[in-house]
């Protein structure tokens, strides 16, 4: 019983560690996008809260105006595809 419980605890710890790493990775993307797109946000979409669908819609509507730095960060973060960028 103790051996089984220890194994369960180890599996749970590994799962939590993997989740923490995934979350930290996602936060890093978010921070890089925020840094690259801050100027574009203030220029075109500051009327909307940073977190939410309305700012995403605004940034997409202004996609042709966004800086290359912002667009590259959005592509790198998986927020926008290269195909979508090339079609604009």
mmCIF file of C-alpha atoms in Angstrom, residues 1 5 7 17-18 20 22 25-26 29 33-35 38 42 46 54 58 72-73 76 83-84:
data_model
loop_
_atom_site.group_PDB
_atom_site.id
_atom_site.type_symbol
_atom_site.label_atom_id
_atom_site.label_comp_id
_atom_site.label_asym_id
_atom_site.label_seq_id
_atom_site.Cartn_x
_atom_site.Cartn_y
_atom_site.Cartn_z
ATOM 1 C CA UNK A 1 0.000 0.000 0.000
ATOM 2 C CA UNK A 5 0.750 5.517 -2.541
ATOM 3 C CA UNK A 7 4.001 5.948 -6.836
ATOM 4 C CA UNK A 17 5.308 20.064 -12.570
ATOM 5 C CA UNK A 18 4.427 19.576 -16.238
ATOM 6 C CA UNK A 20 3.485 24.510 -14.125
ATOM 7 C CA UNK A 22 3.305 24.649 -19.567
ATOM 8 C CA UNK A 25 5.703 28.840 -21.119
ATOM 9 C CA UNK A 26 2.284 30.301 -21.984
ATOM 10 C CA UNK A 29 4.492 34.087 -24.819
ATOM 11 C CA UNK A 33 3.380 39.635 -27.197
ATOM 12 C CA UNK A 34 2.531 42.368 -24.697
ATOM 13 C CA UNK A 35 6.021 43.853 -24.999
ATOM 14 C CA UNK A 38 2.145 47.609 -26.501
ATOM 15 C CA UNK A 42 -2.212 52.030 -27.338
ATOM 16 C CA UNK A 46 -6.666 51.084 -25.873
ATOM 17 C CA UNK A 54 -12.921 42.734 -27.801
ATOM 18 C CA UNK A 58 -9.739 45.159 -32.501
ATOM 19 C CA UNK A 72 6.054 38.552 -35.609
ATOM 20 C CA UNK A 73 5.386 38.135 -31.878
ATOM 21 C CA UNK A 76 5.582 33.205 -32.750
ATOM 22 C CA UNK A 83 -0.859 32.159 -43.730
ATOM 23 C CA UNK A 84 -3.245 34.705 -42.226
#
